[in-house]
XYZ file of C-alpha atoms in Angstrom:
695
model
C -0.417 -0.013 -0.171
C 1.060 3.390 -0.709
C -0.113 6.631 1.063
C -0.776 9.349 -0.670
C -0.982 12.632 1.201
C -2.720 16.184 -0.175
C -3.641 19.628 0.911
C -7.194 19.411 0.672
C -9.943 17.320 0.919
C -11.133 17.946 -2.389
C -7.902 17.624 -4.219
C -7.603 14.279 -2.443
C -11.095 13.339 -4.116
C -9.538 14.084 -7.805
C -6.482 11.709 -7.060
C -8.131 9.168 -5.323
C -10.761 9.147 -8.178
C -8.476 8.986 -10.967
C -6.413 5.802 -9.219
C -9.351 3.895 -8.209
C -9.657 4.482 -4.572
C -12.880 4.839 -4.057
C -13.735 2.832 -0.804
C -14.844 5.886 2.046
C -12.917 6.090 4.900
C -12.767 8.540 8.085
C -10.461 11.234 7.024
C -9.408 8.759 4.223
C -10.148 7.102 1.146
C -8.632 3.564 0.100
C -8.695 1.255 -2.804
C -6.465 -0.561 -5.707
C -3.352 -0.332 -3.237
C -3.715 3.371 -2.676
C -4.472 5.277 0.883
C -5.402 8.662 0.506
C -5.842 11.515 2.712
C -5.487 14.927 2.914
C -4.095 17.943 5.408
C -6.185 20.584 6.444
C -3.757 23.780 5.167
C -0.547 24.332 7.853
C -1.870 21.182 10.374
C 1.256 21.968 12.537
C 2.845 25.063 13.084
C 6.093 26.473 14.932
C 5.327 26.161 18.676
C 4.558 29.668 20.525
C 6.027 30.544 23.421
C 4.701 29.504 26.022
C 5.422 26.090 24.617
C 9.225 26.942 25.603
C 7.831 27.776 28.982
C 8.000 31.571 28.233
C 4.310 32.663 29.863
C 3.125 35.935 29.301
C 4.980 38.936 28.006
C 8.868 39.496 30.005
C 11.507 41.722 28.810
C 13.380 39.984 30.666
C 12.970 36.634 27.814
C 13.303 38.577 25.069
C 14.718 38.346 22.321
C 13.313 34.012 22.465
C 15.675 32.062 20.294
C 14.067 28.233 20.657
C 17.273 25.756 20.015
C 15.648 23.780 18.791
C 11.848 24.475 17.516
C 8.971 22.720 18.383
C 6.956 21.844 16.164
C 2.906 21.362 17.636
C -0.543 20.768 16.331
C -2.313 23.923 15.265
C -4.160 26.029 17.996
C -7.049 28.004 18.099
C -7.001 31.867 20.149
C -9.527 31.192 22.822
C -9.702 33.633 25.695
C -7.232 32.282 28.362
C -4.526 31.834 25.609
C -4.314 29.026 23.095
C -5.445 25.748 22.287
C -4.688 22.679 20.254
C -7.339 22.558 17.369
C -9.749 19.613 17.620
C -10.410 19.232 13.677
C -6.375 18.945 13.256
C -5.721 17.010 16.034
C -8.108 14.284 14.759
C -6.849 14.646 11.407
C -2.940 14.319 12.464
C -4.457 10.959 14.317
C -6.006 9.649 10.639
C -3.014 10.657 9.026
C -0.546 8.767 11.205
C -2.493 5.371 11.003
C -2.849 5.762 7.087
C 1.494 6.129 7.379
C 1.411 3.301 9.732
C -0.134 0.854 6.903
C 1.652 1.424 4.601
C 5.270 1.071 2.251
C 5.929 4.911 1.423
C 4.099 7.968 1.125
C 3.914 9.664 -1.880
C 3.549 14.034 -1.591
C 0.575 15.358 -3.319
C 0.538 18.958 -1.108
C 0.960 21.882 -3.333
C 3.999 22.047 -5.524
C 4.756 25.236 -3.876
C 7.150 26.303 -1.165
C 4.275 26.299 1.499
C 2.782 22.856 0.405
C 6.199 21.345 1.010
C 6.106 22.645 4.754
C 2.739 21.913 4.985
C 4.384 17.786 4.688
C 7.555 18.654 6.361
C 6.023 19.199 9.192
C 3.603 16.491 9.570
C 6.444 14.706 8.787
C 8.740 15.489 11.013
C 6.238 15.886 14.049
C 4.808 12.253 13.280
C 8.626 11.487 12.899
C 7.660 8.980 9.980
C 11.504 7.730 8.642
C 8.964 5.481 5.284
C 10.690 7.034 1.491
C 8.963 9.171 -0.229
C 8.681 10.418 -3.745
C 6.960 14.001 -4.576
C 3.725 14.425 -7.146
C 5.157 17.811 -8.988
C 2.090 19.322 -11.028
C 0.198 22.106 -12.461
C -2.884 21.556 -12.893
C -5.368 18.758 -11.597
C -6.721 17.475 -14.814
C -6.829 13.818 -15.437
C -4.224 14.162 -18.074
C -1.553 15.995 -16.139
C -2.173 13.885 -13.133
C -1.474 11.350 -15.377
C 1.287 12.306 -16.259
C 2.945 13.556 -12.931
C 2.362 10.075 -11.285
C 4.364 8.421 -14.522
C 6.783 11.026 -13.410
C 7.168 10.514 -9.436
C 10.783 12.632 -8.558
C 12.269 11.365 -5.130
C 11.504 13.524 -1.788
C 14.761 14.616 -1.229
C 15.222 16.415 -4.896
C 12.398 19.178 -3.105
C 15.112 19.469 0.128
C 16.699 22.548 -1.032
C 12.815 24.138 -1.083
C 11.899 22.937 2.253
C 14.946 24.686 3.403
C 14.207 27.934 1.916
C 10.268 27.285 3.457
C 11.623 26.362 6.681
C 13.973 29.234 7.248
C 10.936 31.791 5.797
C 8.684 29.717 8.895
C 11.165 30.047 11.666
C 12.570 33.626 10.857
C 8.963 35.171 10.465
C 8.313 33.612 14.056
C 11.629 35.331 15.569
C 10.768 38.160 14.208
C 7.424 38.723 14.684
C 7.176 36.969 17.602
C 10.156 38.819 19.296
C 8.729 42.547 17.814
C 5.365 42.038 18.826
C 6.178 41.251 22.043
C 8.995 44.312 22.679
C 6.691 46.705 21.290
C 3.615 45.344 23.438
C 5.801 45.638 26.789
C 6.934 49.594 25.687
C 3.744 50.256 25.012
C 2.368 49.061 28.460
C 0.546 45.988 27.562
C -1.247 47.403 24.897
C -1.025 44.995 21.904
C 0.845 45.659 19.071
C 1.613 43.710 16.436
C 4.410 43.842 13.983
C 5.979 40.862 11.317
C 8.555 40.894 8.566
C 6.327 41.923 5.454
C 3.565 43.015 7.348
C 5.250 46.084 8.933
C 7.336 47.157 5.998
C 4.183 46.990 3.572
C 2.060 49.004 6.860
C 4.643 51.564 6.266
C 4.393 51.665 2.205
C 0.478 52.512 3.142
C 1.188 54.934 5.692
C 3.670 56.427 3.824
C 1.884 57.505 0.742
C -1.205 58.217 3.288
C 0.930 61.117 4.793
C 2.139 62.477 1.277
C -1.380 62.375 0.107
C -2.509 64.488 3.285
C 0.420 67.033 2.788
C 0.179 67.376 -0.713
C -0.355 71.409 -1.189
C -3.111 71.590 -4.342
C -1.337 74.447 -6.761
C -3.787 75.554 -9.332
C -2.246 76.569 -12.911
C -3.201 77.114 -16.191
C -2.478 76.114 -20.217
C -4.271 77.225 -23.165
C -6.136 75.688 -25.551
C -6.053 76.285 -29.481
C -9.377 74.659 -31.497
C -8.154 73.846 -35.246
C -9.977 72.190 -38.077
C -8.027 71.377 -41.498
C -9.579 69.284 -44.962
C -13.000 68.812 -42.699
C -11.154 67.450 -39.760
C -11.811 69.296 -36.187
C -8.499 68.846 -33.872
C -6.928 71.005 -30.829
C -3.824 71.906 -29.693
C -2.243 72.435 -25.920
C 0.481 75.008 -24.796
C 3.357 73.975 -23.212
C 3.777 75.666 -20.695
C 2.059 76.316 -17.812
C 1.025 79.530 -16.240
C 1.164 80.027 -12.181
C -1.081 83.839 -12.865
C -4.416 83.811 -14.502
C -4.162 87.290 -15.373
C -0.506 86.001 -17.414
C -2.267 83.856 -19.420
C -5.421 85.878 -20.106
C -3.037 88.405 -21.438
C -1.101 85.418 -23.466
C -4.751 84.627 -24.920
C -5.448 87.461 -26.183
C -2.243 88.024 -28.046
C -3.328 84.364 -30.025
C -6.892 85.675 -30.566
C -5.220 88.603 -32.441
C -2.402 86.321 -33.730
C -5.540 84.291 -35.062
C -2.937 81.485 -37.137
C -0.458 79.522 -36.052
C 2.494 77.835 -37.836
C 3.493 74.564 -37.571
C 7.484 74.283 -36.704
C 7.669 70.447 -36.529
C 6.117 67.161 -37.454
C 7.075 64.036 -36.552
C 5.250 60.821 -37.224
C 6.560 57.613 -35.790
C 5.346 53.633 -36.087
C 5.556 52.144 -32.499
C 5.059 48.581 -31.885
C 2.875 47.230 -29.293
C 4.251 43.634 -27.583
C 1.523 41.871 -26.959
C 0.880 40.790 -22.879
C 2.392 38.328 -21.639
C 0.738 35.663 -19.137
C -0.519 36.483 -15.619
C 1.416 35.268 -12.451
C -0.925 35.491 -9.632
C -0.039 38.850 -8.094
C -0.643 40.853 -11.979
C -4.022 38.968 -11.571
C -4.457 40.097 -8.407
C -3.820 43.658 -10.312
C -5.983 43.235 -13.060
C -9.222 42.399 -11.617
C -9.109 45.115 -8.303
C -8.976 47.323 -11.071
C -11.535 46.100 -13.728
C -13.559 43.985 -10.969
C -12.902 45.478 -7.718
C -11.927 42.403 -5.683
C -9.310 42.236 -2.971
C -6.310 40.398 -3.665
C -7.649 37.746 -1.785
C -10.818 37.455 -3.425
C -9.026 36.816 -6.421
C -6.733 34.247 -4.367
C -10.012 32.226 -3.262
C -11.811 32.608 -6.485
C -8.337 31.293 -8.646
C -8.110 28.370 -6.336
C -12.049 27.553 -6.467
C -11.322 27.217 -10.051
C -7.878 25.010 -9.302
C -10.080 22.749 -7.300
C -12.306 22.369 -10.511
C -9.700 21.868 -12.609
C -10.671 24.574 -14.897
C -6.971 26.399 -14.297
C -3.223 25.729 -13.792
C -1.765 26.275 -10.464
C -2.905 30.213 -9.835
C 0.202 30.439 -7.044
C 2.469 31.390 -9.509
C 5.323 34.251 -10.565
C 5.871 33.640 -13.457
C 4.035 34.551 -16.774
C 5.940 32.369 -19.296
C 5.281 28.914 -20.104
C 8.278 26.423 -21.031
C 9.114 25.353 -24.924
C 7.027 21.196 -23.859
C 4.057 23.170 -22.737
C 3.686 25.091 -26.197
C 2.113 22.043 -28.077
C -0.472 22.418 -25.565
C -1.601 25.374 -26.507
C -3.508 25.202 -30.456
C -5.624 22.738 -28.400
C -6.639 25.441 -25.451
C -7.464 28.156 -28.433
C -9.830 25.031 -29.768
C -11.657 24.521 -26.637
C -12.319 27.978 -26.528
C -13.184 28.479 -29.803
C -16.612 26.312 -29.017
C -18.331 29.036 -27.179
C -18.658 32.388 -27.154
C -17.732 35.319 -26.362
C -14.793 33.783 -27.185
C -15.562 32.420 -30.553
C -15.294 36.345 -31.603
C -11.965 37.019 -30.813
C -10.234 34.276 -32.106
C -11.097 34.571 -35.827
C -8.473 37.555 -35.456
C -6.072 34.625 -35.092
C -4.020 32.545 -36.918
C -3.234 28.557 -36.222
C 0.004 27.892 -37.151
C 1.084 31.669 -36.475
C 1.035 31.876 -32.871
C 3.173 34.860 -30.998
C 5.883 32.148 -29.114
C 6.529 34.998 -26.951
C 5.427 33.546 -23.903
C 7.954 30.721 -24.156
C 10.344 31.006 -22.285
C 12.324 28.158 -19.810
C 15.254 29.855 -18.465
C 12.096 32.336 -16.780
C 9.691 29.474 -15.894
C 9.649 29.468 -11.658
C 8.446 26.563 -9.864
C 5.200 27.248 -12.400
C 4.378 28.375 -15.345
C 2.220 32.043 -15.997
C -1.321 30.739 -15.526
C -3.057 28.747 -18.698
C -6.682 27.346 -18.561
C -7.305 23.923 -18.996
C -8.463 21.606 -21.546
C -11.393 21.087 -19.356
C -15.196 23.239 -20.395
C -16.059 25.006 -17.237
C -19.654 24.754 -15.958
C -21.401 25.924 -13.075
C -19.165 28.776 -12.516
C -20.143 31.771 -10.008
C -20.063 35.144 -11.340
C -16.579 35.835 -10.058
C -15.519 32.931 -10.872
C -16.593 32.822 -14.792
C -14.899 36.851 -15.029
C -11.231 35.942 -13.700
C -12.105 32.457 -16.073
C -12.454 34.614 -18.705
C -9.606 37.348 -17.718
C -7.038 34.541 -17.582
C -8.523 32.576 -20.953
C -8.673 36.330 -22.823
C -4.982 37.382 -21.717
C -3.807 33.744 -23.197
C -5.694 34.962 -27.030
C -3.910 38.563 -26.369
C -0.226 36.702 -25.191
C -0.309 34.844 -28.957
C -1.353 37.057 -30.996
C 1.169 39.565 -32.712
C 2.165 43.024 -31.939
C -0.483 46.172 -32.432
C 1.540 48.656 -34.910
C 0.588 52.454 -34.117
C 1.277 55.403 -35.589
C 2.648 58.411 -33.673
C 2.241 61.442 -34.820
C 3.464 64.516 -32.514
C 3.284 68.813 -34.358
C 5.054 71.518 -33.140
C 3.441 74.619 -33.333
C 4.550 77.723 -33.159
C 2.176 81.424 -31.708
C 4.485 84.343 -32.382
C 7.110 82.896 -29.796
C 4.378 80.500 -27.595
C 4.515 76.921 -28.209
C 1.463 74.149 -28.961
C 1.732 70.409 -29.260
C -0.662 68.350 -31.494
C -0.649 64.310 -30.081
C -2.477 61.947 -31.613
C -2.223 58.401 -32.635
C -3.700 55.879 -35.924
C -4.159 51.982 -36.028
C -2.358 50.675 -38.671
C -2.814 46.692 -37.968
C -5.150 46.036 -34.267
C -2.927 42.748 -33.619
C -3.543 41.691 -29.588
C -6.234 44.719 -28.823
C -8.400 43.148 -31.576
C -8.850 40.280 -29.089
C -11.214 42.524 -26.810
C -11.449 45.240 -29.375
C -10.104 47.702 -26.600
C -7.626 49.952 -28.817
C -6.512 52.305 -25.981
C -5.791 52.256 -22.274
C -5.494 55.763 -21.555
C -5.691 53.932 -17.295
C -2.253 52.796 -18.027
C -0.830 54.281 -20.638
C 2.143 57.194 -19.247
C 0.359 59.579 -21.981
C -2.937 60.680 -21.778
C -2.847 63.710 -24.276
C -2.353 60.763 -27.193
C -5.762 60.530 -28.450
C -6.764 57.689 -31.680
C -7.782 59.564 -34.086
C -6.750 60.246 -37.999
C -5.112 63.737 -38.950
C -4.616 64.885 -42.413
C -0.942 65.417 -43.423
C 1.558 68.226 -42.028
C 4.311 69.390 -43.221
C 6.653 72.221 -41.542
C 5.844 75.831 -42.625
C 1.600 74.905 -42.968
C -0.115 77.607 -41.467
C -3.357 76.225 -39.109
C -6.223 78.783 -38.361
C -7.302 79.107 -34.883
C -10.726 78.889 -34.597
C -10.896 79.265 -30.869
C -9.014 79.512 -27.589
C -9.702 78.346 -24.018
C -8.134 78.594 -21.509
C -7.801 75.948 -18.894
C -7.798 76.127 -14.977
C -6.115 73.303 -14.151
C -4.845 71.733 -10.235
C -2.087 69.336 -9.281
C -2.545 67.009 -7.838
C -1.680 64.707 -4.794
C -0.337 60.956 -5.081
C -2.900 59.025 -5.644
C -3.970 56.561 -2.148
C -3.059 53.142 -2.387
C -5.705 51.272 -4.183
C -4.848 47.142 -3.773
C -3.537 47.200 -7.028
C -1.291 49.714 -6.813
C 0.106 48.113 -3.321
C 0.458 45.454 -5.154
C 2.669 47.152 -7.331
C 4.466 48.580 -5.182
C 5.393 45.160 -2.379
C 6.397 43.757 -6.237
C 8.477 46.632 -7.030
C 9.559 47.424 -3.196
C 13.162 47.140 -4.313
C 13.163 50.180 -6.865
C 12.240 52.499 -3.633
C 15.999 52.247 -2.578
C 17.836 55.033 -2.359
C 21.475 53.268 -3.011
C 22.054 52.413 -6.705
C 23.648 49.680 -6.544
C 21.629 47.791 -4.294
C 18.462 48.968 -5.987
C 19.960 47.409 -8.922
C 20.930 44.396 -7.265
C 16.860 44.175 -5.749
C 15.435 45.628 -8.635
C 13.153 42.587 -9.110
C 12.761 41.623 -6.177
C 9.346 42.615 -4.239
C 8.301 42.191 -0.413
C 6.493 38.885 0.385
C 5.721 36.086 -2.571
C 3.011 36.455 -4.988
C 1.403 33.511 -2.704
C 1.706 35.598 0.314
C 0.807 39.002 -0.659
C -3.046 39.024 -0.575
C -2.598 37.947 3.159
C -0.550 40.276 4.193
C -2.992 43.095 3.255
C -5.642 40.615 4.949
C -3.359 40.229 8.315
C -3.227 44.393 7.919
C -7.054 44.727 7.866
C -7.823 42.131 10.910
C -5.060 44.249 13.037
C -6.958 47.195 12.853
C -4.450 48.580 11.278
C -5.581 50.082 7.503
C -9.393 49.939 6.586
C -10.533 50.253 2.622
C -12.246 53.034 1.856
C -13.850 52.574 -1.560
C -11.668 51.630 -3.629
C -8.436 53.127 -1.655
C -6.310 51.395 1.534
C -6.594 53.849 4.424
C -4.276 53.433 7.800
C -6.478 54.197 10.801
C -4.825 56.362 13.280
C -3.595 52.638 14.831
C -2.128 52.043 12.028
C -0.192 55.310 11.878
C 0.216 54.957 15.459
C 2.625 52.066 14.696
C 4.576 53.203 11.720
C 5.362 56.819 13.949
C 6.781 54.763 16.201
C 9.027 52.086 13.616
C 8.813 54.131 10.429
C 13.075 54.609 11.178
C 13.371 51.245 12.716
C 14.275 48.072 10.787
C 11.592 46.091 11.479
C 9.780 48.766 8.762
C 13.004 48.521 5.477
C 11.670 47.208 3.009
C 15.790 46.251 2.112
C 15.976 44.342 4.540
C 13.047 42.453 3.518
C 13.858 42.442 -0.423
C 17.269 40.823 0.435
C 15.343 38.126 2.428
C 13.634 36.844 -0.857
C 17.106 36.988 -2.611
C 18.322 34.888 0.583
C 16.005 32.393 0.498
C 15.630 31.580 -3.128
C 19.048 31.332 -2.481
C 19.014 28.293 -0.046
C 15.943 26.717 -2.201
C 19.360 26.231 -4.916
C 21.735 25.723 -2.327
C 23.494 28.331 -2.868
C 23.092 29.406 0.740
C 23.652 27.377 4.029
C 19.843 28.004 5.945
C 22.200 28.133 9.637
C 24.551 30.947 8.115
C 21.126 32.982 6.897
C 18.803 32.240 10.652
C 22.571 33.205 12.191
C 21.708 36.486 10.778
C 18.226 36.553 11.361
C 19.087 36.701 15.081
C 21.479 39.190 14.911
C 18.843 41.023 13.276
C 16.097 40.210 15.860
C 18.374 40.857 18.659
C 18.624 44.328 17.070
C 14.838 45.505 16.664
C 14.350 43.953 19.833
C 16.600 46.147 21.228
C 15.237 49.298 18.981
C 11.880 48.467 20.401
C 11.893 47.592 23.701
C 14.146 51.314 24.169
C 10.693 53.005 22.678
C 8.515 55.182 25.078
C 4.658 55.208 24.132
C 2.610 57.483 25.342
C -0.454 56.468 27.258
C -4.007 57.221 25.065
C -5.790 59.868 27.943
C -7.630 56.438 29.787
C -10.101 56.937 32.939
C -10.868 55.267 36.082
C -14.457 53.951 34.864
C -15.425 51.428 37.852
C -17.024 47.963 37.004
C -21.099 48.281 36.272
C -21.630 44.597 37.416
C -19.273 44.157 40.921
C -19.032 47.746 41.621
C -15.632 46.659 43.085
C -12.931 47.025 40.546
C -11.710 49.020 37.869
C -12.147 48.322 34.216
C -9.549 46.962 32.205
C -9.907 49.834 28.896
C -8.051 47.795 26.329
C -8.188 48.828 21.865
C -10.945 45.823 20.770
C -12.462 45.089 24.980
C -13.062 46.715 28.343
C -13.160 43.969 31.006
C -13.443 43.686 34.919
C -9.933 42.050 36.464
C -12.139 39.795 38.965
C -12.837 36.294 36.892
C -15.556 35.841 38.721
C -17.399 39.133 38.049
C -16.164 38.230 34.134
C -18.154 41.356 32.971
C -16.793 42.379 29.520
C -17.757 44.517 26.226
C -16.363 44.152 23.051
C -15.564 47.502 21.802
C -16.430 47.869 18.468
C -20.210 47.770 17.816
C -21.677 47.021 14.229
C -18.433 48.202 12.441
C -17.680 51.241 14.449
C -15.039 51.205 17.799
C -16.905 52.862 21.475
C -14.302 55.937 21.500
C -13.064 56.863 25.570
C -16.031 59.724 25.671
C -18.609 57.137 24.700
C -17.266 54.527 27.074
C -17.539 57.039 29.891
C -20.885 57.890 29.118
C -22.068 54.659 28.749
C -20.948 52.961 32.189
C -21.714 56.767 34.048
C -24.674 57.625 32.438
C -25.870 54.264 30.810
C -26.016 56.097 27.273
C -23.899 56.772 24.670
C -23.605 59.162 22.666
C -25.821 59.436 18.982
C -23.181 57.293 16.996
C -24.026 57.314 13.623
C -23.017 55.224 10.458
C -23.422 51.384 12.443
C -23.837 48.714 9.851
C -25.972 46.239 10.199
C -25.838 42.598 9.104
C -27.102 42.991 5.912
C -24.902 45.815 5.519
C -27.282 48.650 6.301
C -26.303 51.735 8.173
C -28.059 53.070 10.940
C -27.620 55.646 13.853
C -28.250 54.591 17.057
C -26.890 55.001 21.132
C -25.679 51.629 22.944
C -27.830 51.577 26.644
C -25.984 50.025 28.837
C -29.422 47.659 30.573
C -30.231 46.372 33.535
C -28.397 43.081 33.536
C -25.021 44.807 32.468
C -25.706 43.659 28.612
C -26.168 46.574 26.194
C -28.820 47.014 23.628
C -29.564 49.978 20.905
C -31.656 53.043 22.083
C -32.890 55.027 18.675
C -33.679 58.548 18.837
C -37.743 58.223 18.553
C -37.323 56.227 22.722
C -35.319 59.614 23.728
């Protein structure tokens, strides 16, 4: 018998079906010489400080350097600390039973760094020593799985991947646990969470927000001229910008009196717009955020669902290319799309046998190739799944189309010594832009003034009549607040923000986090109440800004350090760097940031002393999320966030001294409707809503 361990039950069912393991057991499937079981994501994790005998947050305990790290079953956070997750314990017991009755193991967890870690942590926790092989596939189609089983690889082939995953896991523990405890101690036990990736990401959001807030808008003026030649209307715009309206108006009058302009220079260029590459995960998340308003996490979950239903290839990819051996599959994928609308129309623009091979590059394929659809025709998709599937399918068709050819015309004209410019583009060959029929993409264009039109021919010395002049009043704009798409770009290209040019060059293509983890980092910042979504933009909260101001000059917020870690982890995976050396460096870094954070002085919120309304004996403990009585027998507790609004200290004081808060506006009900209400303390010391009509 062979044991097969997958990452999720849905994947286990697909593999079991294909292998003929149809007998359902408690937590696994068996038959035909196989036992197929599954993890439930990260069943095993690194132990918490209490697992090493360190309870509470104590300055004398820091920094904490476990030797060795302890592995423990997944835990759930409870009011009195962490407790083992019963479902994790049950499934671990099942995996142990399955392994005990089998001679060897096939690892079928997701083919990436975290998938490898999930299996190895289980393997080591169960003190297993049975041989194992690796199933490494990029999609869950029947053909991909069958090919994968024909080409099982020795488990030790992926030792480098495991060492990199283990180094990432342990290093993040060191930085996250020590930094969080150090800042919490400095903040007199008001809990602050810090992390290797989340803190530099928070810094990016706060920096942009403050630049936006502190920006001083300034007015300026430009003059626009209207012209007509050979029955074609067009406009030109002044190259100069004027700060003074009066000066601009005087020049406008001079130009009106002149009534004509002379063509000074004509430049006509043919520009080739390359077809886009395939989506990697980050690019898909950015595009779906811009076009569909989906969060990075929603895109990842949707793509994962499509993958598990076998409609797309493995989504957690950092590559936009495919290897040479996948290229022969592409015509079949196009034929499958050609069976359904709306792709039929798009495919009429392709020439079979003459596809663009720009996406083929063996060197640029990482663990997984760029996102592709599979040969399985999708069915029963929900709206978001269909939207994401369509995006991936259209991008495939665009990527194998040929270049879009444009003729870009730029004309310089003069009125007296004032220069004006006309810019326009003409499509000569639509190429890849014919797939969706979108001939211009001003949102992503560097040239917002460029318009798609056809102008008459011009030559130097031509005279143009001015039919109308217009004074345009414009305002300088602050840097845009980050949307999730913009933030993902900033995280992906974080290395480029480094000031030292040599270091910037070395790190230019390195970001913070990985395509697979960036969505979870944004969600972590949201759950910590460090940032909030407002419309499409990400705003830091007061707490987020407070944390940023505390750590902005500290190493924990340094983008460069995080980007360098990604390089180091990649080198560990390739066997170019010893994991122990990396961990020694990480310990030194951890000691340094722990010392930095412990030295901080954090001014405390002016918190009043309020008596417990229930026992009337003790002063309440007032935290960011809860207010509670310190007496365990009394156990009175109040959660400060009610229907999306956090109770201020002022409203807490009113509630506990006068039994009613002020009118709290814009609370959100379960069905999403906003309402205004008072929070009222009832006779049994629970709270309820009070409305204006009752007071």
